[in-house]
Coordinates of C-alpha atoms and ligand atoms in Angstrom, one line a residue:
X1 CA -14.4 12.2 -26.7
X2 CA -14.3 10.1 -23.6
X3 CA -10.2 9.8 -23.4
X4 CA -8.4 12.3 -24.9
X5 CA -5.5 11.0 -26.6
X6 CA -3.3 13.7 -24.7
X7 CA -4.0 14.2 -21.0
X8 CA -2.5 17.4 -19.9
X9 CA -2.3 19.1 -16.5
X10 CA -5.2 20.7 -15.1
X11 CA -3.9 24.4 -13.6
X12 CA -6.0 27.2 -12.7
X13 CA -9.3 26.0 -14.8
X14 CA -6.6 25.0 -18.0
X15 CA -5.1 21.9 -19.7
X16 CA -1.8 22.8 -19.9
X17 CA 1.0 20.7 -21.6
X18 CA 4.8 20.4 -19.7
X19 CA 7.1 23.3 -20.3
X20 CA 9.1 21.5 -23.0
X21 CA 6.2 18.9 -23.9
X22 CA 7.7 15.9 -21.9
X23 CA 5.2 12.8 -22.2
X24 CA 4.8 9.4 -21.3
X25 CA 2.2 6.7 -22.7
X26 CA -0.3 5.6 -21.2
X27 CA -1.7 2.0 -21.8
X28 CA -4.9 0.1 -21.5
X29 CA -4.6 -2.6 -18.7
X30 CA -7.1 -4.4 -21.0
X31 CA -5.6 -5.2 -24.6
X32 CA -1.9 -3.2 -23.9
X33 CA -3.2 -0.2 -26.3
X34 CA -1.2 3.1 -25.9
X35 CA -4.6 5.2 -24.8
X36 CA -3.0 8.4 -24.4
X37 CA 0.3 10.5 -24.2
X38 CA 0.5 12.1 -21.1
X39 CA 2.3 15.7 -19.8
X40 CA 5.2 14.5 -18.0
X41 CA 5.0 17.2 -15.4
X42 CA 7.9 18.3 -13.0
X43 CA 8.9 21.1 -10.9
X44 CA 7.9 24.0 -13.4
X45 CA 4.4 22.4 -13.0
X46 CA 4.3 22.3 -9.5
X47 CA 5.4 25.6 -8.8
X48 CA 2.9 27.2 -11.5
X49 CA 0.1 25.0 -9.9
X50 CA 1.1 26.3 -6.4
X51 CA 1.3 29.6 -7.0
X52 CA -2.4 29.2 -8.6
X53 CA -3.5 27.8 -5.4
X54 CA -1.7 30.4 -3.1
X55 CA -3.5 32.9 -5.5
X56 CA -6.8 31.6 -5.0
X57 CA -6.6 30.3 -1.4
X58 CA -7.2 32.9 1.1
X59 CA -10.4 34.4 -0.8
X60 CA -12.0 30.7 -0.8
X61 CA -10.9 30.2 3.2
X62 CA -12.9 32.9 3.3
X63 CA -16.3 31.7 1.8
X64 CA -18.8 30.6 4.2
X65 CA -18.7 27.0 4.5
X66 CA -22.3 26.5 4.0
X67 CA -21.6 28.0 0.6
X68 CA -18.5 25.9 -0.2
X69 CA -20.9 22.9 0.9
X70 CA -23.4 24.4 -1.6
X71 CA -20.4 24.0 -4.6
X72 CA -20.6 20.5 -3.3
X73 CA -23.5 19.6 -3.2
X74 CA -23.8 21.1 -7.0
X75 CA -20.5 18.6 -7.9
X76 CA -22.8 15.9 -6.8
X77 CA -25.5 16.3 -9.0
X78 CA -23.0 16.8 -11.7
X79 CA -21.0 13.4 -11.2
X80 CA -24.3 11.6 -11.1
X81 CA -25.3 13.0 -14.4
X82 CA -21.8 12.3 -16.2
X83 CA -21.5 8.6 -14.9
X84 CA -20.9 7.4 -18.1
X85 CA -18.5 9.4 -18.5
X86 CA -16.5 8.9 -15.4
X87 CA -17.4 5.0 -15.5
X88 CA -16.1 4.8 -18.9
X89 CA -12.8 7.1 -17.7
X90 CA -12.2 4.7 -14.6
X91 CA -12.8 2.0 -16.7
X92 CA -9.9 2.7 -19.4
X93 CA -7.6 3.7 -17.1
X94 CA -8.2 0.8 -14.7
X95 CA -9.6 -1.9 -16.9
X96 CA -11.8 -2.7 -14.2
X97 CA -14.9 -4.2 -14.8
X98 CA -18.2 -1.1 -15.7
X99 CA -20.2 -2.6 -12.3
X100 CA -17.2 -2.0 -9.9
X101 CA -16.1 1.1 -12.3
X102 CA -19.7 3.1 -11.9
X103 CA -19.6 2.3 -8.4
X104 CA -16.8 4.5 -7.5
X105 CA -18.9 7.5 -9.2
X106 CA -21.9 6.8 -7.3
X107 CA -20.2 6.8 -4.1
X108 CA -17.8 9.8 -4.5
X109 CA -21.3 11.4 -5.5
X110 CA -22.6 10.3 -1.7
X111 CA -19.6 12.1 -0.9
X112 CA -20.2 14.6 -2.1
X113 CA -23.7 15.2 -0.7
X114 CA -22.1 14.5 2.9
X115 CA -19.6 16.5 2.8
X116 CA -21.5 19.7 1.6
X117 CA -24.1 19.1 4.5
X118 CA -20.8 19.5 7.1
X119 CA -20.7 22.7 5.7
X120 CA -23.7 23.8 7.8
X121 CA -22.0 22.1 10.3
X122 CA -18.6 22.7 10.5
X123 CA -19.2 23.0 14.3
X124 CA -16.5 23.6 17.3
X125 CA -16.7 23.1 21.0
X126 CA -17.4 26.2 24.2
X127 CA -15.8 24.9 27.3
X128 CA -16.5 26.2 30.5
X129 CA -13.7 28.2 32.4
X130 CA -12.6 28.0 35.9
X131 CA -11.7 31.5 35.7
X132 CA -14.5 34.3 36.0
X133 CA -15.5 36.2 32.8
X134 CA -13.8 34.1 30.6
X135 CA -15.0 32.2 27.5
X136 CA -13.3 29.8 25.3
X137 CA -14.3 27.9 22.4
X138 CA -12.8 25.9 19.4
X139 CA -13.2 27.3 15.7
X140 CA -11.9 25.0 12.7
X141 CA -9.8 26.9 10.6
X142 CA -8.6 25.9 6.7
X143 CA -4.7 24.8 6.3
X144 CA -4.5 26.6 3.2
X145 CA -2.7 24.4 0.7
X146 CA -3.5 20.7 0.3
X147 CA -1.6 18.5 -1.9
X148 CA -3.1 15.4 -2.5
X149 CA -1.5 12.1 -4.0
X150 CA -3.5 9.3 -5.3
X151 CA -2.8 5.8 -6.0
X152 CA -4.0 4.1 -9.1
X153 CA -6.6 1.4 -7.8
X154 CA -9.6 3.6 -7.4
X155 CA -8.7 7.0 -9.4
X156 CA -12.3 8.9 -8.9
X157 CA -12.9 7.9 -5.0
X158 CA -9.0 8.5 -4.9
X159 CA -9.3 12.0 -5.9
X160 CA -12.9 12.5 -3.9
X161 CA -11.8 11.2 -0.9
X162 CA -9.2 13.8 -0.5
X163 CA -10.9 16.7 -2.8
X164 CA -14.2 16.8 -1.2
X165 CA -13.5 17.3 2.6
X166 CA -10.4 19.5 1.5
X167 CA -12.3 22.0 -0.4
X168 CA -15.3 22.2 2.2
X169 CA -12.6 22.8 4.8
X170 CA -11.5 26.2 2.8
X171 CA -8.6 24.6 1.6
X172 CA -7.3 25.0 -1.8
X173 CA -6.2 21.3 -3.6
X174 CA -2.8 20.7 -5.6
X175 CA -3.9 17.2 -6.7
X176 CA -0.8 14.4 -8.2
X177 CA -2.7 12.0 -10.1
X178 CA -1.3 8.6 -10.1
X179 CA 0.7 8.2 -13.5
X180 CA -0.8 5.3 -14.3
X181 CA -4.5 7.0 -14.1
X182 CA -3.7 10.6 -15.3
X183 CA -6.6 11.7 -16.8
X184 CA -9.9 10.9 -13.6
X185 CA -7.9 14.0 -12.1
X186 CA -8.5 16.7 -15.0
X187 CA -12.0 15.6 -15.4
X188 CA -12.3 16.2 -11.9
X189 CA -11.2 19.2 -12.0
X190 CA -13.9 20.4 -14.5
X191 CA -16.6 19.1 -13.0
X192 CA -15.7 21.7 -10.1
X193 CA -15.1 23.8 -12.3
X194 CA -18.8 23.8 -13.5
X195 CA -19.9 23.2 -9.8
X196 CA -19.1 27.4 -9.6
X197 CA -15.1 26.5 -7.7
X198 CA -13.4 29.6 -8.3
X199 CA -10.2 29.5 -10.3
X200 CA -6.9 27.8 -9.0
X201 CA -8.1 26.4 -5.6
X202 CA -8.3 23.2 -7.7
X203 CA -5.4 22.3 -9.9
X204 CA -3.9 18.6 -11.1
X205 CA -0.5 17.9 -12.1
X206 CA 0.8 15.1 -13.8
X207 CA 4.0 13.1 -14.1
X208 CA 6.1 10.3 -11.5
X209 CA 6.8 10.4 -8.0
X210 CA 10.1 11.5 -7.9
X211 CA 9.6 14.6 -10.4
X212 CA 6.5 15.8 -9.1
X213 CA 5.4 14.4 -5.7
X214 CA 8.7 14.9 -4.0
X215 CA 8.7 18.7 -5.3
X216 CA 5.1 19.6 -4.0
X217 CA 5.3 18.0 -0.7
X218 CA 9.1 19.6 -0.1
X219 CA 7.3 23.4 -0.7
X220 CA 6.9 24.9 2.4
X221 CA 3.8 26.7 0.9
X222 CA 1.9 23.4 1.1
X223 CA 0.2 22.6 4.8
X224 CA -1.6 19.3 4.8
X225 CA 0.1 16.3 3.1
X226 CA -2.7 13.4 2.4
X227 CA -1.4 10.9 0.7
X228 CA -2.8 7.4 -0.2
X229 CA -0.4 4.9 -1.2
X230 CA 2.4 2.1 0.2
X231 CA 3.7 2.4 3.2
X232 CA 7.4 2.2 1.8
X233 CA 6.4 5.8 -0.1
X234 CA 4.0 6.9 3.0
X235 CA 7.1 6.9 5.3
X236 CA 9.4 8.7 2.7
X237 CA 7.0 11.6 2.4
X238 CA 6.4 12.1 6.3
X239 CA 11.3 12.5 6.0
X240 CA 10.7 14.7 3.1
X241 CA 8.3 17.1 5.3
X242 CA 9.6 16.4 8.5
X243 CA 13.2 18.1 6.6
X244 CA 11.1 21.2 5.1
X245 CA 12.3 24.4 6.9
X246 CA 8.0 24.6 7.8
X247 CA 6.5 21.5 9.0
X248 CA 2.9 20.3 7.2
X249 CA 0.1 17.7 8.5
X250 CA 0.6 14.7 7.0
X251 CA -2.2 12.1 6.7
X252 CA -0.7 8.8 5.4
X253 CA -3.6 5.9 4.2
X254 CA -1.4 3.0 3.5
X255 CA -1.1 -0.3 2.9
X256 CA -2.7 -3.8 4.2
X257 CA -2.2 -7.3 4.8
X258 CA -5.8 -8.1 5.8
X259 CA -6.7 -11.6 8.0
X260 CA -9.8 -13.2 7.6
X261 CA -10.7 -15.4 10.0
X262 CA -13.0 -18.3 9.4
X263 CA -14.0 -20.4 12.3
X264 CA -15.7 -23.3 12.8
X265 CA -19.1 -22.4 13.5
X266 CA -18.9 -20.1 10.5
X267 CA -21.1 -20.4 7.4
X268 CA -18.9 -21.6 5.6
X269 CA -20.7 -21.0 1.8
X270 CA -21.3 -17.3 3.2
X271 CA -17.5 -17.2 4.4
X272 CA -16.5 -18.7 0.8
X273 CA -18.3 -16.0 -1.1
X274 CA -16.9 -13.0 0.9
X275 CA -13.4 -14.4 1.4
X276 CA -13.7 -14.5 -2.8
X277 CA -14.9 -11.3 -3.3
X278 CA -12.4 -9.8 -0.3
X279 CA -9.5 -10.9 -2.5
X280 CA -10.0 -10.6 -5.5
X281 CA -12.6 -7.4 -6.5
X282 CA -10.4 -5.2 -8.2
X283 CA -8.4 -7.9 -9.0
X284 CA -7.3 -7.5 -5.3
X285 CA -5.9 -3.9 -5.8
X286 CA -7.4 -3.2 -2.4
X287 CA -5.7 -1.7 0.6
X288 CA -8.2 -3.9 2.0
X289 CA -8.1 -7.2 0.3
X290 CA -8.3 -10.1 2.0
X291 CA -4.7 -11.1 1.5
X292 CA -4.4 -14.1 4.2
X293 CA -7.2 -16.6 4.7
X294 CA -7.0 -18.0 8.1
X295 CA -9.0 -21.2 9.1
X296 CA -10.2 -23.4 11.9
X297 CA -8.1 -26.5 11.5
X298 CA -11.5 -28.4 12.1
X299 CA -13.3 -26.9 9.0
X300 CA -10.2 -26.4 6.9
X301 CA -10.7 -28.9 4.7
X302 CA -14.3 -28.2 3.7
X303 CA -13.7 -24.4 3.8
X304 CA -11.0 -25.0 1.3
X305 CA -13.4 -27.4 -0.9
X306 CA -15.5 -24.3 -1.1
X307 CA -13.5 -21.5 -1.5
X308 CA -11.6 -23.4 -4.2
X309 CA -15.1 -24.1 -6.0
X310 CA -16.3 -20.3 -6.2
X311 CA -12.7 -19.4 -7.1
X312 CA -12.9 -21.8 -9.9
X313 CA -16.6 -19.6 -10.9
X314 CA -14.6 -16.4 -11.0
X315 CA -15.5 -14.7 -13.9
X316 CA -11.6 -13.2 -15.3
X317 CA -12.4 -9.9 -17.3
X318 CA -13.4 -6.3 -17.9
X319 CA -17.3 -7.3 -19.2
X320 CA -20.4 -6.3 -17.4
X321 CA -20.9 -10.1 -15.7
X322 CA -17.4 -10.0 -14.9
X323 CA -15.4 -10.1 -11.1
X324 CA -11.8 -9.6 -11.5
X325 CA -10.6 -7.5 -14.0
X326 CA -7.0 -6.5 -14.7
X327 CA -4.1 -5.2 -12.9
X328 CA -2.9 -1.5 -13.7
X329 CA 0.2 -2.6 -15.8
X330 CA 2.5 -5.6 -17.6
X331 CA 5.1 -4.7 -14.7
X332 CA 2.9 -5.3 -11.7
X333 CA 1.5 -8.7 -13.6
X334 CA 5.4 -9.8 -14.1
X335 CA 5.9 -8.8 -10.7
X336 CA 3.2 -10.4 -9.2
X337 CA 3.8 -14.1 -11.2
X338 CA 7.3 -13.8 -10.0
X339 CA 5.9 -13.3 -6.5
X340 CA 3.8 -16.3 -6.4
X341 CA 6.4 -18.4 -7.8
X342 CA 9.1 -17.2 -5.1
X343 CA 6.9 -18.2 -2.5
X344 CA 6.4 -21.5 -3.8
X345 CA 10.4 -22.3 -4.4
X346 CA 10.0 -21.1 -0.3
X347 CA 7.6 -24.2 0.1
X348 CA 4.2 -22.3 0.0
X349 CA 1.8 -24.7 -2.3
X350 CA -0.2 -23.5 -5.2
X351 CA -3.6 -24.3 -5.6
X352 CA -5.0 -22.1 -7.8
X353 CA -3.8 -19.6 -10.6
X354 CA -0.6 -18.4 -10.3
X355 CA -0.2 -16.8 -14.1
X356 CA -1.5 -14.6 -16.4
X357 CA -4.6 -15.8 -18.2
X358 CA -3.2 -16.2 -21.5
X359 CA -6.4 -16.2 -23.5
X360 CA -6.7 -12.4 -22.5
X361 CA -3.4 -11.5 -23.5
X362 CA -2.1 -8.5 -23.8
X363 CA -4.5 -7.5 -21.3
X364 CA -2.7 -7.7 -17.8
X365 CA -5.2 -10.3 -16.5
X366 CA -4.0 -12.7 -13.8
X367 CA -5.7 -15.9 -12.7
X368 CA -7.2 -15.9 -9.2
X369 CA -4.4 -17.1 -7.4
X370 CA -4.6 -18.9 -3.7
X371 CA -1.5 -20.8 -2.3
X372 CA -1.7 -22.7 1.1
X373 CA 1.7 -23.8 3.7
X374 CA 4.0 -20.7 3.2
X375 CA 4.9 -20.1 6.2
X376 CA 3.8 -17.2 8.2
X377 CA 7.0 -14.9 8.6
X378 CA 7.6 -15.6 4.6
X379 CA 7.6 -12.7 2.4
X380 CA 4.6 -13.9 0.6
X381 CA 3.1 -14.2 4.0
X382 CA 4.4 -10.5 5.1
X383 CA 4.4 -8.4 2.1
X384 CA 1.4 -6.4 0.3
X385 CA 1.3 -7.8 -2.7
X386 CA -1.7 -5.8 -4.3
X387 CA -3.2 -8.5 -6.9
X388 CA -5.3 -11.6 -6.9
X389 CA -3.6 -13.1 -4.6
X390 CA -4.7 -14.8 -1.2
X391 CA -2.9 -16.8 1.1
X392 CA -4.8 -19.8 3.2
X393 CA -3.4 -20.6 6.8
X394 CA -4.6 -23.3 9.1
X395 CA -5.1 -22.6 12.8
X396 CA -5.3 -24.8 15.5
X397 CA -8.0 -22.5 17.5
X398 CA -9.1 -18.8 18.7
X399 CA -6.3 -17.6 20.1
X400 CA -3.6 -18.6 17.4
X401 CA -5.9 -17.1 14.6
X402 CA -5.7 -13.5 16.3
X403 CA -2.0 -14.1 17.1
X404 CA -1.7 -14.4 13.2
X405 CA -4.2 -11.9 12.4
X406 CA -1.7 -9.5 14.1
X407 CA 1.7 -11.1 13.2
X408 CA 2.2 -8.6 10.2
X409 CA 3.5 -4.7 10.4
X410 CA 0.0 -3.9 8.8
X411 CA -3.2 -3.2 11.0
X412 CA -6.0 -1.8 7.9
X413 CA -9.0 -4.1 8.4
X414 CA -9.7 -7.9 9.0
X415 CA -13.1 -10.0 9.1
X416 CA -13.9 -12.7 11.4
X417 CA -16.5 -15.8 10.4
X418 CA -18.3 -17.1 13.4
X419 CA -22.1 -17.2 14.8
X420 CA -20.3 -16.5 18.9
X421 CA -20.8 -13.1 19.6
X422 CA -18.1 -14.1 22.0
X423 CA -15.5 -14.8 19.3
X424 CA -16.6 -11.9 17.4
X425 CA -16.2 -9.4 19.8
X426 CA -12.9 -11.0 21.2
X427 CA -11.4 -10.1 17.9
X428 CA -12.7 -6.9 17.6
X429 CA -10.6 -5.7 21.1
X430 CA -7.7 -8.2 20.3
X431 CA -7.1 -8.2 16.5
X432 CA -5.3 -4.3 16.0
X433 CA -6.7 -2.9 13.2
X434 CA -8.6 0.5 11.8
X435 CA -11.5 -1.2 10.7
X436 CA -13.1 -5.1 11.8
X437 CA -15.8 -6.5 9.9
X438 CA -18.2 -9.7 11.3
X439 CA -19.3 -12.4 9.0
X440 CA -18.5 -9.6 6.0
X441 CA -15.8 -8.8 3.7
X442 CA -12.0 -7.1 5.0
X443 CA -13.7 -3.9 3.0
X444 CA -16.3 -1.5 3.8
X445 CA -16.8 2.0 3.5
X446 CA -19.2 4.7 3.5
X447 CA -19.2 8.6 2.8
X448 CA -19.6 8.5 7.3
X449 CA -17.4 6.2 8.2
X450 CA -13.8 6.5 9.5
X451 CA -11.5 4.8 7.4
X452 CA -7.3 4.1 8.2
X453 CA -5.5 1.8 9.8
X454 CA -2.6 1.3 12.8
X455 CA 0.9 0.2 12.2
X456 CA 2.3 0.7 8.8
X457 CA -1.0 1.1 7.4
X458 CA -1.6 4.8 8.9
X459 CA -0.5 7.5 11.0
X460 CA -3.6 7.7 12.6
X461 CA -6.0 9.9 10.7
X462 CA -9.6 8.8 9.5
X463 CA -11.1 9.5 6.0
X464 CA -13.5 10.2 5.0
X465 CA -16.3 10.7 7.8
X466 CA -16.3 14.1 9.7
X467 CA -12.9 12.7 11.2
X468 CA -11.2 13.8 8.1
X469 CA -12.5 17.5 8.8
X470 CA -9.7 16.8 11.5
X471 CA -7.2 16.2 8.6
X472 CA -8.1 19.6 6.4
X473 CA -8.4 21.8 9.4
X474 CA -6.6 23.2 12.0
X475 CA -8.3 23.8 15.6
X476 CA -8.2 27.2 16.9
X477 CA -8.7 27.8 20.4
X478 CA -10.1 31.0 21.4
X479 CA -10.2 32.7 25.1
X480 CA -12.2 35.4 25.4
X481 CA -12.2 37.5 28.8
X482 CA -15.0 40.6 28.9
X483 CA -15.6 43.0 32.0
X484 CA -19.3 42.6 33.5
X485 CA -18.3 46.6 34.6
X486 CA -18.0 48.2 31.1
X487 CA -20.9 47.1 29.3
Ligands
NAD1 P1 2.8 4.2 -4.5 O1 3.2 4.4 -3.1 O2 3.7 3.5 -5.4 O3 2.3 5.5 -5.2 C1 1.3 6.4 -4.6 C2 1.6 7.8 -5.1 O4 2.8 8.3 -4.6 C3 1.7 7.9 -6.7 O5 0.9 9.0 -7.1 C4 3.2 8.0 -6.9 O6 3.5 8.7 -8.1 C5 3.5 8.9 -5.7 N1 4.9 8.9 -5.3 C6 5.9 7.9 -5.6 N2 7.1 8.3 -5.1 C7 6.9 9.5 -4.6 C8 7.8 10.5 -4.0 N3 9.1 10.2 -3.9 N4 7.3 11.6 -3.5 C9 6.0 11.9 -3.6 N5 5.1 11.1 -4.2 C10 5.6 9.9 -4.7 O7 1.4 3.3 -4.3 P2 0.5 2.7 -5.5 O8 1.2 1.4 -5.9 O9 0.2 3.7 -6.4 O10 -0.8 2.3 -4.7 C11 -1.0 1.1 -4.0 C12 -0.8 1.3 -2.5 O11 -1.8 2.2 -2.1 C13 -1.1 0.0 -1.8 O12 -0.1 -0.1 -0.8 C14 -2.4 0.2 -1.2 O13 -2.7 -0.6 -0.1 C15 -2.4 1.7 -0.9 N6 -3.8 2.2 -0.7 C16 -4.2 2.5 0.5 C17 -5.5 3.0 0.7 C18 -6.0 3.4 2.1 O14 -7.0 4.1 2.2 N7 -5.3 3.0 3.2 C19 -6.4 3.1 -0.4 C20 -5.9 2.7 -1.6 C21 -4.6 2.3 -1.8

């Protein structure tokens, strides 16, 4: 059975139901089905999940990391042989379509396979001393608890992204799937199980925000916080820890409002395609969608002619030929229609899409959707809106299309379309942003690369990358001071 038609919590290598059998539904973003009922988790889970963790995490801190990477590396095969599987998983509980869907497994796979080669690495720093006799070095040390909470648009890489580099670290993983993709979490959890993880260094609870997020990062037990999600839920996790009677790490990967910047010596089929598939790939559920389109007033015209062409190509569904699947659920498509219309009674003009496609209902599928005028401090301007939605903004030059490249509180990534190597790397120092992509898409990532952003898109860590071993570690540094005369 690919879904199971209950999705329990995943605790100490067991599916356990809630203590009292709380559940919620879970639908399919393509025809509205009720896939699943799902273990409404709360407190009673968390605790049990965290005392499994505390259980298990001191003997895995104390594995060599070499051998933790080995686990790794034996996940990695694993995922790539169950791909159907966990296409098919990401695929029901996303709706997105099986091209994007296998994707996600082959790159948390890559993952994988980087991340178990740091554990040969796992290297610190000597530093000289001014002081005779004296050594001192850095050792990276595991945390001990991680608790990990996912969003929904990505549920595999979600869970990867933070698992992987956790568990090599010698950290043990409480993981809070995202309750509208509960079940990428428990399947996760077996395939380390069968990798050779021990017991309880890897656990999954289910349930909302409120009833189970906000009780695992309030225990004092927990020492890393990474969570990926909105800002608006980013900045109430860093109060929640920053009140715990014991501080924790918090990594926050948040939101974006992502520029990109065609100009006119850009190719402007190339910067058609990529502005296309910047906003609207996962039906622009993308921290890094390309949310605001912002063009050269001297090639705005025929930019516009051919962005609104391939927009019009856009193939709407979940099939294997398809571009732009669903969004994760009826209220985020209501949400998202009202959101569009808002910014058009605001003066914003609508020039493609704008509602659901109704031949796909009940399936939450919403037309590409691009609006030109609103203004730039508008809410539809300002706000993450997280769906096919993109926003087209004339400039009359350079320097006003960094201005509003930065005129939002986000800073994830942004692209810039030009053949001057002067323009580009202008926007690279000027435009304030994690991540800057040339004559590409506002996404990007790789197993090695850093990824975050500035602003209210981060607080400053990197994942994946060996920067995130700076996220699931702590640096020790050690002075050592010998005497020549007693050897
Ligand atoms: P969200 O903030 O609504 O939810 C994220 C997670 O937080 C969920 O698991 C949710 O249950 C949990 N949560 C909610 N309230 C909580 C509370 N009080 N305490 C603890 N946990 C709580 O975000 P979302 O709508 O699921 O995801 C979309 C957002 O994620 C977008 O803003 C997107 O840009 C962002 N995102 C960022 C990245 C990145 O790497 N920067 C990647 C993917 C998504």
């Amino acid at each position: 059975m690919t879904y199971p038609s209950f999705v329990s919590h995943w605790i100490a290598d067991v599916e356990v139901p809630s203590t009292g059998g709380a559940v919620f539904e879970k639908r399919s973003p393509i025809d509205d089905r009720v896939v699943a009922q799902v273990a409404r988790g709360g407190a009673a889970e968390v605790a049990h999940a965290l005392s499994a963790a505390a259980g298990a995490a001191e003997a895995w801190a104390q594995v060599p990391p070499p051998k933790r990477g080995a686990i790794l590396g034996r996940a990695a095969q694993l995922l790539r042989e169950r791909e159907p599987l966990f296409g098919a998983i990401v695929q029901i509980e996303t709706g997105k379509p099986w091209k994007n869907a296998v994707a996600e497994v082959a790159s948390s796979a890559d993952l994988a396979v980087f991340m178990a080669g740091e554990g040969s690495r796992f290297y610190g720093k000597t530093m000289p001393s001014p002081i005779v006799n004296r050594t001192v070095q850095t050792l990276r040390q595991p945390i001990g608890i991680c608790a990990a909470i996912m969003p929904f648009n990505s549920p595999l890489a979600g869970i990867a992204w933070k698992a992987f580099p956790a568990l090599l670290c010698g950290n043990a993983v409480v993981a809070k799937s995202h309750e509208l993709t509960p079940h990428t979490a428990v399947e996760f959890g077996k395939l380390l199980k069968d990798a050779g993880l021990p017991a309880g260094v890897y656990s999954a609870v289910q349930g909302f925000g409120p009833d189970v997020g906000a009780p695992l990062v309030q225990d004092s037990r927990v020492g890393v916080v990474s969570f990926t999600g909105s800002s608006a839920t980013g900045k109430l996790i860093q109060k929640i820890v920053s009140e715990r009677p014991v501080l924790a790490k918090v990594c926050l990967e948040l939101g974006g409002k992502n520029p990109f910047v065609v100009c006119d010596d850009a190719d402007l089929d190339l910067a058609a395609e990529l502005a296309v598939a910047s906003a609207f790939i996962d039906a622009g559920q993308r921290c890094a969608s390309g949310s605001r389109i912002i063009v050269f007033d001297k090639v705005y015209d025929a930019f516009r002619k051919a962005l609104l062409a391939r927009v019009a190509r856009v193939k709407v569904g979940s099939g294997p030929d398809d571009e732009c699947g669903p969004v994760i659920s009826r209220a985020n498509l209501d949400r998202l229609v009202q959101q569009v219309a808002g910014g058009v009674s605001r003066g914003a003009r609508l020039i493609a899409g704008g509602q659901a496609v109704a031949s796909l209902a009940p399936g939450y599928y919403m037309a590409p959707t691009v609006l030109e005028d609103a203004a730039p401090g508008d809410e539809i301007s300002q706000q993450e809106l997280f769906g096919p939605i993109t926003c087209l903004y004339r400039v009359g030059g350079f320097d006003e299309a960094v201005h509003l490249s930065n005129r939002t509180h986000y800073g994830l990534t942004g692209a810039i379309h030009t053949s001057s190597v002067h323009r580009a790397q202008e926007f690279i120092t000027r435009y304030h942003a994690g991540l800057v992509s040339v004559n590409g898409a506002t996404f990007g990532a790789g197993p090695h690369m850093p990824f975050g952003g500035v602003k209210n898109s981060g607080n400053g860590f990197r994942e994946p990358g060996t920067e995130s071993l700076d996220v699931y570690t702590e640096l020790k540094t050690v002075v050592i001071n010998h005497i020549p005369g007693r050897v």
